[in-house]
Amino acid sequence: PIASAVPLQATPTFNSSIQLTAVTTATEAEHTIAFLGDREGHLHKLTRGFSGNTATCWATFATADELPSFRCVVFKTNSQQHLYVLSNSRLSKVPVSSCEGQTDCQSCLAVRDPYCGWCVLEGRCSRKHLCRRHSQPNHWLWSFEPTSGCVAVQSLQPARQSRDQQTQVTLSVGRLPALAEAESLSCVFGLLPPGPAIVMGTSITCQSPVPELLQPMQAGSDHMALPVSLVFGHVTIATSSMTFYDCAAFRCLACVGSAWGCNWCPLDQLCTHNLSCPSQHIILSQRVRQDSPGPTSCPLVFGLQSSALVPLGVSTSLVLRGRNLDVYTKDEAQYECVVEMEGVQHRLAAAVEKSHDNTDTFTCSPHTGFALSQLQYSVPVYLRRGERRIDASPGLRIQLYDCSAGQSDCSQCRAVPAEYGCVWCPGSPSPSCVYNQSCSSTPEDSCPPPQITQVQPVSGPLEGGVLVTITGSNLGMRYQDVVGGITVAGIWCPPFRPKGTRSPPGLSAALSVVCELQPSGKQREGPVQVRVGAAPPGRSLQVFTYQDPQLLGLVPDKGPVSGGTRLTIRGRQLLTG
């Protein structure tokens, strides 16, 4: 401790509520740094801040795991890299900094350690004297300076570019360190080989990659962002990113409506960044020319005039509506409707009816050759004229459906939404679910009685509470169909409805139903019955038994606290539920 018989008056630069027991100082990068030890075994690292006379404590850490009563004495080594910290039972060697632990510029400057700074051309966090060009501006960036910041790309022009065109890229870089006459920087795009960079003050120019070197776009994507790195040797000085887009990934609507300023060549079926087309006619993006009509001038199939629901097995014609198709008047090829299903294009001849408002109506010839393994299948539909595909509005699809797919009994058939027109037809060779116009006889107004093929489990406790699964056919379409019609051994069994739900998962239309077993006052047995509406009930061949399991013995009756003992339980009617 410092003591004097003559009082000294001064404004303190640091206040501590704990008694300080040792002090030493060091000079680093022309700044004084103080190391203070206290009686609780903590070492404080301070330096004078940039505002007034206040000292900034940028690190405090414990030097030993001891009681708070020991005293701490600090000595400085001649190398200026470590301190020797002496307590009443331990001597510790403590590094004055840990600059090398920071691997990038941002983390190096974030430590706010007056010993540390970022050595730009060497790409490492170090003390000032260890950076070879520390005396030159912007070569060593001090982490303790409030205004200090990393070398960064402030702007990059152009920020986006067609992948089909090489261009000159200009980067504006702040705090760029000066290079020797024989030294140079490079630009690196992604993982491609480096290219030369021309430095003029804070402006740097380089060439974007040739199109052949750019990797293909990911499926369904129209652009990719590549990192652009400014490199000195093997050291990355600053990084930005540049977007490369692919106009060829678009059709007309997406082409002229994209953010990239692409233009559409309708006669060439080509989306391009150029301002001209091989066949002259071009639709310009509004980003290229504001008075261009843009997407509204695209040749387009914009809607369905017929229903989007198309039943299979029935002669049905699709009717499409299109506009702006006069551009193809010199084309001798005929229009075709195309329905794409599971990768196969089904082409249907199309009859054209023109109108005076620049729209056309296309009636597609009927087609009955589709086959489905499920009730419905959503497929896209569009027009072709020869090899030219006419763009279609997003979401223009039809719903192909087959009433017989997956509808194996009457209840399943009647559960299909009414707009599909599915009916249960009793015709030969066997009853089936068909489209109403395909039924050669009168459709059934009601379904046959339920049939029960399996009950699981076939026993339960007198107290009930067991979930019983009933499997079969014609077991109802909705919860309301069976809510009061299920009995198990003569006891009502309500369909299972978990708490907080409106529609019970215990009912799968026509095929199965789950009910919750209710209490029985005595042991009993009997079949399971399901009644749907006014039809006679279906009865199971299996017999369900209410029984009362009884425990008679347990061997052994004791075991170690750690567990692991096998128990044998003896009783009657233990196989219940």
PDB file of C-alpha atoms in Angstrom, residues 185-187 195-199 205-206:
ATOM      1  CA  LEU A 185      -4.440  -7.804 -54.197  1.00  0.00           C
ATOM      2  CA  SER A 186      -6.707 -10.452 -55.726  1.00  0.00           C
ATOM      3  CA  CYS A 187     -10.468 -10.909 -56.021  1.00  0.00           C
ATOM      4  CA  GLY A 195      -8.281 -12.898 -60.301  1.00  0.00           C
ATOM      5  CA  PRO A 196      -6.233  -9.678 -60.390  1.00  0.00           C
ATOM      6  CA  ALA A 197      -7.531  -6.593 -58.581  1.00  0.00           C
ATOM      7  CA  ILE A 198      -6.665  -3.030 -59.624  1.00  0.00           C
ATOM      8  CA  VAL A 199      -6.370  -0.624 -56.676  1.00  0.00           C
ATOM      9  CA  THR A 205     -11.884  -3.179 -59.736  1.00  0.00           C
ATOM     10  CA  CYS A 206     -11.836  -6.790 -60.871  1.00  0.00           C
TER      11      CYS A 206
END
